[in-house]
PDB file of C-alpha atoms in Angstrom:
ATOM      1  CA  UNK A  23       0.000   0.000   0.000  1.00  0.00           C
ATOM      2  CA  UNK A  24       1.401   3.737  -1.305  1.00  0.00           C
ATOM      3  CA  UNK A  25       2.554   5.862   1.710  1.00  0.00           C
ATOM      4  CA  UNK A  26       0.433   9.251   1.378  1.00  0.00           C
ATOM      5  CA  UNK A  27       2.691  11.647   2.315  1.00  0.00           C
ATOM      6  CA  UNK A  28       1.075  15.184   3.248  1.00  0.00           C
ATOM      7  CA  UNK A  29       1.823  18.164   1.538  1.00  0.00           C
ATOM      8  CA  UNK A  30       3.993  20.808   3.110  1.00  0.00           C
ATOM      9  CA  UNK A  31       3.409  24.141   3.274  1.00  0.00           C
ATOM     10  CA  UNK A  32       5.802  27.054   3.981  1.00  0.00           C
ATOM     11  CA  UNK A  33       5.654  29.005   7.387  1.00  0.00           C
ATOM     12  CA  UNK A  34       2.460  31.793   7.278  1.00  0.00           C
ATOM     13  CA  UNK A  35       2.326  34.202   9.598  1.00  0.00           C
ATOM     14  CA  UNK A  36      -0.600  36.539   9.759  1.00  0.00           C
ATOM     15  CA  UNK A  37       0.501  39.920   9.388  1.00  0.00           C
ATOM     16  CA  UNK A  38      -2.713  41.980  10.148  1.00  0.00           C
ATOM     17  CA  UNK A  39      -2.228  42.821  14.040  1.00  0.00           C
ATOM     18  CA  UNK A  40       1.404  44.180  12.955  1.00  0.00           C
ATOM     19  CA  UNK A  41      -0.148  46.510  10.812  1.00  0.00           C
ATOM     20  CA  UNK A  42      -2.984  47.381  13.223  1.00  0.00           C
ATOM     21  CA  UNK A  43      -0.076  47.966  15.835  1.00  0.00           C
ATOM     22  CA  UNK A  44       1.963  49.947  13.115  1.00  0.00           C
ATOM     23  CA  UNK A  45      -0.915  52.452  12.577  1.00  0.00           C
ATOM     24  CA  UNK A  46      -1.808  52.674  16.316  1.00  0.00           C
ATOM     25  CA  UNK A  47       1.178  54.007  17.143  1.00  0.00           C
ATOM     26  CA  UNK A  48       1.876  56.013  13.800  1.00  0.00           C
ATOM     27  CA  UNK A  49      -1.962  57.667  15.522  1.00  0.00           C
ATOM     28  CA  UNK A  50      -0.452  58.160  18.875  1.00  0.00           C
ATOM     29  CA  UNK A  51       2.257  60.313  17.772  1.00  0.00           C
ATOM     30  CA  UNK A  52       0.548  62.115  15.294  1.00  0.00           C
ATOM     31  CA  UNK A  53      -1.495  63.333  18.289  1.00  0.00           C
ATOM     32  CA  UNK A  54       0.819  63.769  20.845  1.00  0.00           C
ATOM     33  CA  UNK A  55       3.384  65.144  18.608  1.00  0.00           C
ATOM     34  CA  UNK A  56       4.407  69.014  19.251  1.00  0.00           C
ATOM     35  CA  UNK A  57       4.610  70.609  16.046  1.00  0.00           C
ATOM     36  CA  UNK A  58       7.491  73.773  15.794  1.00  0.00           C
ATOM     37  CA  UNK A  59       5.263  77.708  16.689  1.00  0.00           C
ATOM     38  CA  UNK A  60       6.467  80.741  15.267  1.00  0.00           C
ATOM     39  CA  UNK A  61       5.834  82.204  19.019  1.00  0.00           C
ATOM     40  CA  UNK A  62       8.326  84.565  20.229  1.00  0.00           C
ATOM     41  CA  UNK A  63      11.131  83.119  22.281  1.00  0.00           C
ATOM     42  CA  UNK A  64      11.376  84.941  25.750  1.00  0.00           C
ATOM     43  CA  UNK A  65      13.319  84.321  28.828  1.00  0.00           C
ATOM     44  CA  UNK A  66      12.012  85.694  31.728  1.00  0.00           C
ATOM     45  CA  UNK A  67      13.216  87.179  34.871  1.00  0.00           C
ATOM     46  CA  UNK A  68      12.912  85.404  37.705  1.00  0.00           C
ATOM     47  CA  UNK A  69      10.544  86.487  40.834  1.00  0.00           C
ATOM     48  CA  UNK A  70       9.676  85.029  44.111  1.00  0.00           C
ATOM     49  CA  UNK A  71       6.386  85.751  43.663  1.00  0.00           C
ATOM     50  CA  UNK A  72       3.265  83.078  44.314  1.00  0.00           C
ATOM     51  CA  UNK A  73       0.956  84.736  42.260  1.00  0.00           C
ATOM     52  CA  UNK A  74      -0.402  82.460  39.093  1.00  0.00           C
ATOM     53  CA  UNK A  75      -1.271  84.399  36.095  1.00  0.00           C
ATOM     54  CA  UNK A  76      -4.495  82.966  34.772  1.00  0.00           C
ATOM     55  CA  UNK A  77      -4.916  80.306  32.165  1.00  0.00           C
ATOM     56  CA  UNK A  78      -8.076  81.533  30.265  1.00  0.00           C
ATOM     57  CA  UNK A  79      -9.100  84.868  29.414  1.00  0.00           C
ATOM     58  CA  UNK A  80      -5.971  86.544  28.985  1.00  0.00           C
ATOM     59  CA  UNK A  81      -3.863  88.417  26.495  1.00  0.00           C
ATOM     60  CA  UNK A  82      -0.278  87.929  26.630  1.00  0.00           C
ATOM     61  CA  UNK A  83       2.078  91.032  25.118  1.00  0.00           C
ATOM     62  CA  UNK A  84       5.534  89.735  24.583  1.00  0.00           C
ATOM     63  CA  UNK A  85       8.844  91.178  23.967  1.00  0.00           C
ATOM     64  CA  UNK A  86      11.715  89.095  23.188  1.00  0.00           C
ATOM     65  CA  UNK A  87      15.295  89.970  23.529  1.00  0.00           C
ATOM     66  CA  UNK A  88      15.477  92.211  19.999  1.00  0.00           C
ATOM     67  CA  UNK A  89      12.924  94.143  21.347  1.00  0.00           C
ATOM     68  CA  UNK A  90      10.249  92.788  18.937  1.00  0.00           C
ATOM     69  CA  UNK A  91       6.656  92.761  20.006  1.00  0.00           C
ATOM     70  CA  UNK A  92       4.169  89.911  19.586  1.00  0.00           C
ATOM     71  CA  UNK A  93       0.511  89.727  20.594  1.00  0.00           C
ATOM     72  CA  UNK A  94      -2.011  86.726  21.798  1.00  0.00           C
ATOM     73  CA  UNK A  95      -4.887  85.960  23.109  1.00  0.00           C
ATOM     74  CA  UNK A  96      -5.843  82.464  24.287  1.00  0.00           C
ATOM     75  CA  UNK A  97      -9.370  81.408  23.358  1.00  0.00           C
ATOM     76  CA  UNK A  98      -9.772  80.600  19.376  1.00  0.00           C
ATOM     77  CA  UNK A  99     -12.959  82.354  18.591  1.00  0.00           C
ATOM     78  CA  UNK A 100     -11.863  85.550  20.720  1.00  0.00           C
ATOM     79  CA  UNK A 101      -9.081  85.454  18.024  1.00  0.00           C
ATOM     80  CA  UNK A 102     -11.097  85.755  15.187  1.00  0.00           C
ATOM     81  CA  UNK A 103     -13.385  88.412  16.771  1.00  0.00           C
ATOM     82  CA  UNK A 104     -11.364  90.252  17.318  1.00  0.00           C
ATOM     83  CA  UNK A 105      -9.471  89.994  13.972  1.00  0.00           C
ATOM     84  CA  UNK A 106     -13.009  90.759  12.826  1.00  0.00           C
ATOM     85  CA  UNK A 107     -13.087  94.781  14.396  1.00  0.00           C
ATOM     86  CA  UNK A 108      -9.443  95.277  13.448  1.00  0.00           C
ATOM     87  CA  UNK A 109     -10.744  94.611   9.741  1.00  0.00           C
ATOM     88  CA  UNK A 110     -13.651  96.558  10.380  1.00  0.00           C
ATOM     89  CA  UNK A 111     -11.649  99.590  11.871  1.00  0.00           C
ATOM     90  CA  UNK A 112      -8.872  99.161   9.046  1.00  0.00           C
ATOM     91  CA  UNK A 113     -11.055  98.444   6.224  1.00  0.00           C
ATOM     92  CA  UNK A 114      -9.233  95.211   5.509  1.00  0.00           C
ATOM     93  CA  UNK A 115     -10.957  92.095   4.615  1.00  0.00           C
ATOM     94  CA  UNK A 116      -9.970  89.430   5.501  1.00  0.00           C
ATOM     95  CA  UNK A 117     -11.350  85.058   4.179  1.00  0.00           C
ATOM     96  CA  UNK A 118     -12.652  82.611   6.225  1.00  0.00           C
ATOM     97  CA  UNK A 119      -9.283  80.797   5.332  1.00  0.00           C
ATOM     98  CA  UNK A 120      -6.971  83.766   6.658  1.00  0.00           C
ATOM     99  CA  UNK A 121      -8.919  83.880   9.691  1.00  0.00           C
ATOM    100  CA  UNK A 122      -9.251  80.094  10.509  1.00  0.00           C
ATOM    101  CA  UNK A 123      -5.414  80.649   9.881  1.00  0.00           C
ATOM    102  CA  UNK A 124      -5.268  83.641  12.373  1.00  0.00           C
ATOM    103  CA  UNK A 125      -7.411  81.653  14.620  1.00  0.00           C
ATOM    104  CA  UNK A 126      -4.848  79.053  15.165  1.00  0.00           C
ATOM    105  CA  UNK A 127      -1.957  81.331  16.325  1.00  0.00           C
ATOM    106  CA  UNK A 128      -1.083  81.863  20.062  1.00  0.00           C
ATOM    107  CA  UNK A 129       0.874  84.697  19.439  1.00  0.00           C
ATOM    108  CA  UNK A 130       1.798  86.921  16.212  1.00  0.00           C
ATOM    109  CA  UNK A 131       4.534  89.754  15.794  1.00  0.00           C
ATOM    110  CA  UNK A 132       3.471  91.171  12.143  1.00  0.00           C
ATOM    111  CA  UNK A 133       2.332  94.881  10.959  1.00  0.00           C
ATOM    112  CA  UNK A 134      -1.159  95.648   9.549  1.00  0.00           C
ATOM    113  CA  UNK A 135       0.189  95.515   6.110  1.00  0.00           C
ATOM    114  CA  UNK A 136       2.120  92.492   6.053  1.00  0.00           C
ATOM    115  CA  UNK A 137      -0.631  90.640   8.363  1.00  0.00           C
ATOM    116  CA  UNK A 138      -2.532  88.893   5.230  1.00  0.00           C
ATOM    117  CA  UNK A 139       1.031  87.953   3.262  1.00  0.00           C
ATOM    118  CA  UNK A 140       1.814  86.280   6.303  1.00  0.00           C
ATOM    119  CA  UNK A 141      -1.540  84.552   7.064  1.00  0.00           C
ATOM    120  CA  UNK A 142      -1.043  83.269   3.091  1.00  0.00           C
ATOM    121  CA  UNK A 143       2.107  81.523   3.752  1.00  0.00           C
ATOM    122  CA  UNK A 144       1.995  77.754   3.420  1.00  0.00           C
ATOM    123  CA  UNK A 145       2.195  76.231   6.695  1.00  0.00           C
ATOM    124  CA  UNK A 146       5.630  74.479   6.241  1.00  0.00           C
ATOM    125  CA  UNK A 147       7.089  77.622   5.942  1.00  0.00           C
ATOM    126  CA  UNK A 148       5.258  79.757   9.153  1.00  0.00           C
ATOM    127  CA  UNK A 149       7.242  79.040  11.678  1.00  0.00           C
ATOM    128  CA  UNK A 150      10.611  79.597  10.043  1.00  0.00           C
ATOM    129  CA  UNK A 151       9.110  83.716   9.214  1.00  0.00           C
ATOM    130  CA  UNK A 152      11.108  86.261  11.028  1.00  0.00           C
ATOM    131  CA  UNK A 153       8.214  87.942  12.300  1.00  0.00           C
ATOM    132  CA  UNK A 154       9.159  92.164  12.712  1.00  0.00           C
ATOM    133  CA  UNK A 155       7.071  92.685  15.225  1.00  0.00           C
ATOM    134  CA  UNK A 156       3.943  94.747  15.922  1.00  0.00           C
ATOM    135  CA  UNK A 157       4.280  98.420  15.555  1.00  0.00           C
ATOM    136  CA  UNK A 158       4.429 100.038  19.161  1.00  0.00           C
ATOM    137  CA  UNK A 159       6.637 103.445  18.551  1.00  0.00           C
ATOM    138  CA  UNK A 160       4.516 105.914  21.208  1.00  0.00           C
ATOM    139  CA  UNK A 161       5.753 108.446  18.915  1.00  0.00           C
ATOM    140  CA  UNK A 162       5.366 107.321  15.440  1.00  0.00           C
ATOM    141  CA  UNK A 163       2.952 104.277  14.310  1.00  0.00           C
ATOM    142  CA  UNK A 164       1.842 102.313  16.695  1.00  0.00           C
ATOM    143  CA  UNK A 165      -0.397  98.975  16.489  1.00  0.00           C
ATOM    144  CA  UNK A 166      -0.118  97.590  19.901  1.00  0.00           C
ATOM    145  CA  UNK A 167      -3.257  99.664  21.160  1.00  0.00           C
ATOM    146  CA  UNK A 168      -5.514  98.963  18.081  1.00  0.00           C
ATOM    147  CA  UNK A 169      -5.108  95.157  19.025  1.00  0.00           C
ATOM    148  CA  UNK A 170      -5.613  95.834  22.768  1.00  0.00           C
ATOM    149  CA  UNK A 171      -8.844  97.215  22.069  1.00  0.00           C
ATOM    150  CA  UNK A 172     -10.147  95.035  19.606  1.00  0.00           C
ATOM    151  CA  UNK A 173      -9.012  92.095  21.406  1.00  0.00           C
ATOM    152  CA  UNK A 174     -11.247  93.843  24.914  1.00  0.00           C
ATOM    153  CA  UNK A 175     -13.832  94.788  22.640  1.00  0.00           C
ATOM    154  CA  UNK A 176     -13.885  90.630  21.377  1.00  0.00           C
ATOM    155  CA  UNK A 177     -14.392  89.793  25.339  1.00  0.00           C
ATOM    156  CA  UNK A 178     -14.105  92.701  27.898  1.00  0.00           C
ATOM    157  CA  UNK A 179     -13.166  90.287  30.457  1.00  0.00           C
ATOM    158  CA  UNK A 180      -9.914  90.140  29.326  1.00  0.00           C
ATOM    159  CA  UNK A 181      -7.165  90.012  31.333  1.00  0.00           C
ATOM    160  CA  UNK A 182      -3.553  91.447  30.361  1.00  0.00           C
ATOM    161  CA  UNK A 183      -0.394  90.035  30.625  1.00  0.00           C
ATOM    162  CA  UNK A 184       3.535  90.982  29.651  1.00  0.00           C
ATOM    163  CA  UNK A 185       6.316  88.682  28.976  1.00  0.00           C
ATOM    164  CA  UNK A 186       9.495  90.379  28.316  1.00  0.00           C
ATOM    165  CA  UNK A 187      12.811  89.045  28.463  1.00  0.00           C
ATOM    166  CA  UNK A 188      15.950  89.620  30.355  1.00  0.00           C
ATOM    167  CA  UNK A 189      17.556  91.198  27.486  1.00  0.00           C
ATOM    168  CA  UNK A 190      14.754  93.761  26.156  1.00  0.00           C
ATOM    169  CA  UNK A 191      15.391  97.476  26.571  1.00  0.00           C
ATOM    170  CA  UNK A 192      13.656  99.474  28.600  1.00  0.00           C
ATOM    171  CA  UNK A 193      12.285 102.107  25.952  1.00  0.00           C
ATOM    172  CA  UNK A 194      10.264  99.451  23.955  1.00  0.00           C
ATOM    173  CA  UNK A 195       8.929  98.328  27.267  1.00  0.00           C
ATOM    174  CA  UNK A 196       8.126 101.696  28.086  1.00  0.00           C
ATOM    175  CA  UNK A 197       6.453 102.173  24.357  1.00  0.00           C
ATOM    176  CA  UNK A 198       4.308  99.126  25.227  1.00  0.00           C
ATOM    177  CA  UNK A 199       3.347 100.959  28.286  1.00  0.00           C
ATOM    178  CA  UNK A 200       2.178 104.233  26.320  1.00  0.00           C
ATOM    179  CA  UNK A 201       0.386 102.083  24.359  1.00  0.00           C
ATOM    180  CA  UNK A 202      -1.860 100.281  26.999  1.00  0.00           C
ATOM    181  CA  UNK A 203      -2.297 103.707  29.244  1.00  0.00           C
ATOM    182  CA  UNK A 204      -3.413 104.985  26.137  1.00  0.00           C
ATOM    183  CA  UNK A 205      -6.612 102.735  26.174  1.00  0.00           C
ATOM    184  CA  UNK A 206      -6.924 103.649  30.430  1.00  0.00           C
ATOM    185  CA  UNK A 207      -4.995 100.287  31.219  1.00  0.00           C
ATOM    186  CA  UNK A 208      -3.037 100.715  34.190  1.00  0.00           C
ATOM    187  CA  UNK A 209      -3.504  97.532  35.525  1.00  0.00           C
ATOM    188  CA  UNK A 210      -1.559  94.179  34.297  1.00  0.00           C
ATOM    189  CA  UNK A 211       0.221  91.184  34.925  1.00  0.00           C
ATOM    190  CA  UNK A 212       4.264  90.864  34.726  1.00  0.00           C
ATOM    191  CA  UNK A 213       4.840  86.835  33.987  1.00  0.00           C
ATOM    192  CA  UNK A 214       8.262  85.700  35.456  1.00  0.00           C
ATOM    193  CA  UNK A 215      10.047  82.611  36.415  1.00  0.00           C
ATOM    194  CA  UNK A 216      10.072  81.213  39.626  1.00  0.00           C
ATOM    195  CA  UNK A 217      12.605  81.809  41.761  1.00  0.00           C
ATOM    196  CA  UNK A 218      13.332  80.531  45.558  1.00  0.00           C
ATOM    197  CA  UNK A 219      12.729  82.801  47.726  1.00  0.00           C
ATOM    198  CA  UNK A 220      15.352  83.689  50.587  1.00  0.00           C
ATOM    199  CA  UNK A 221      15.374  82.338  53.837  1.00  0.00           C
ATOM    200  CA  UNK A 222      13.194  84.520  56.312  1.00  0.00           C
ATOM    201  CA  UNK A 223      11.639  86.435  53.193  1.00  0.00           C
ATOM    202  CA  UNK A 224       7.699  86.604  53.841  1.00  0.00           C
ATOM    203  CA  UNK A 225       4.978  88.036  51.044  1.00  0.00           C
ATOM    204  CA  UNK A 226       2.953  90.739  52.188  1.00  0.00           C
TER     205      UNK A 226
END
C-alpha cells in the first residue's frame, strides 16, 4: 500500500495585528506630537512671587530679547473676533481661510500691512518667518493699542499680561506701556520665572 505523504506548506504568519499595531502608534504620535510655533522666544526674569497668572481669558504682550513685540490671546474664537473689528476699523478684509489661519496662532509679531502675506504663507514655511514685530513706537505708528482694544472689545473680560525678556530694553517696554495707558490700562500682569525665595523672606 502507497505511503500518502502530506503536503507541506511554507511558514504563514498573519501579518494583520502588525499593521494594526503599526498604525496605532503612527496615531499616537501624530497626536501627541508638538509641532514647531512661530511664538516669540522669551526668557524671563525670575521672581519670588506666588501669584499664578491665569490660564483663560488673557492676552499675553511679549517682547523678546530684539525688542520685537508679539501679541495673543488664548481662546480661538476671541481670536477671530477680534481679527473681525481690526478689519472693520482698518477696512481690511480678511477670508474665512486667513482667519481660521489667524485663529490658530497663540501669538503673532506682524504689521497691519504684512498681516494677510503672512496669514497666506503655506504652513511648512510659518514658523521659520522672522516675524518684525507689531508696531508700538509711542511716537510714530503704533499697532499695539488697536489690538488691545479690539481684542477687549472681542471679550471685555480680558485680562492682560507681559512677557518680556531679560535682554529687552527698557524704551520698547516703556512704548508698550504708552500704548496700553493709552486705552486707560493701568492695571496688568508681569509673567516671570520662579525663583526661591530667601530664607526669612515673607509676602505681604
Amino acid at each position: 500500500m502507497a505511503i500518502v505523504k502530506p503536503k507541506k506548506h511554507p511558514p504563514h504568519m498573519d501579518m494583520t495585528p502588525m499593521v494594526d499595531l503599526a498604525f496605532l502608534l503612527l496615531t499616537f504620535f501624530i497626536m501627541t506630537a508638538t509641532f514647531k510655533t512661530n511664538d516669540a522666544e522669551v526668557t524671563t526674569p525670575s521672581s519670588v512671587s506666588t501669584i499664578k497668572v491665569p490660564d483663560d481669558k488673557i492676552m499675553i504682550i511679549s517682547i523678546d530679547k530684539d525688542g520685537k513685540v508679539f501679541f495673543g490671546v488664548d481662546a480661538q474664537s476671541t481670536r477671530i473676533s477680534m481679527l473681525d473689528n481690526i478689519a472693520q476699523s482698518k477696512g481690511i478684509t480678511f477670508t474665512d481661510l486667513e482667519k481660521k489661519k489667524f485663529s490658530l496662532q497663540s501669538s503673532f509679531g506682524v504689521p497691519l500691512n504684512q498681516l494677510k502675506a503672512f496669514l497666506n504663507t503655506p504652513d511648512a514655511q510659518m514658523a521659520q518667518i522672522k516675524q518684525p514685530g507689531i508696531p508700538v513706537d509711542s511716537t510714530g505708528t503704533s499697532q499695539l493699542a488697536d489690538w488691545v482694544y479690539a481684542a477687549r472689545k472681542a471679550d471685555p473680560g480680558l485680562r492682560i499680561a507681559l512677557k518680556g525678556d531679560n535682554l529687552a530694553k527698557f524704551p520698547v517696554f516703556k512704548d508698550v506701556l504708552g500704548n496700553l495707558q493709552s486705552q486707560n490700562i493701568n492695571r496688568f500682569n508681569l509673567i516671570t520665572a520662579s525663583e526661591q525665595a530667601p530664607a526669612g523672606f515673607k509676602m505681604d
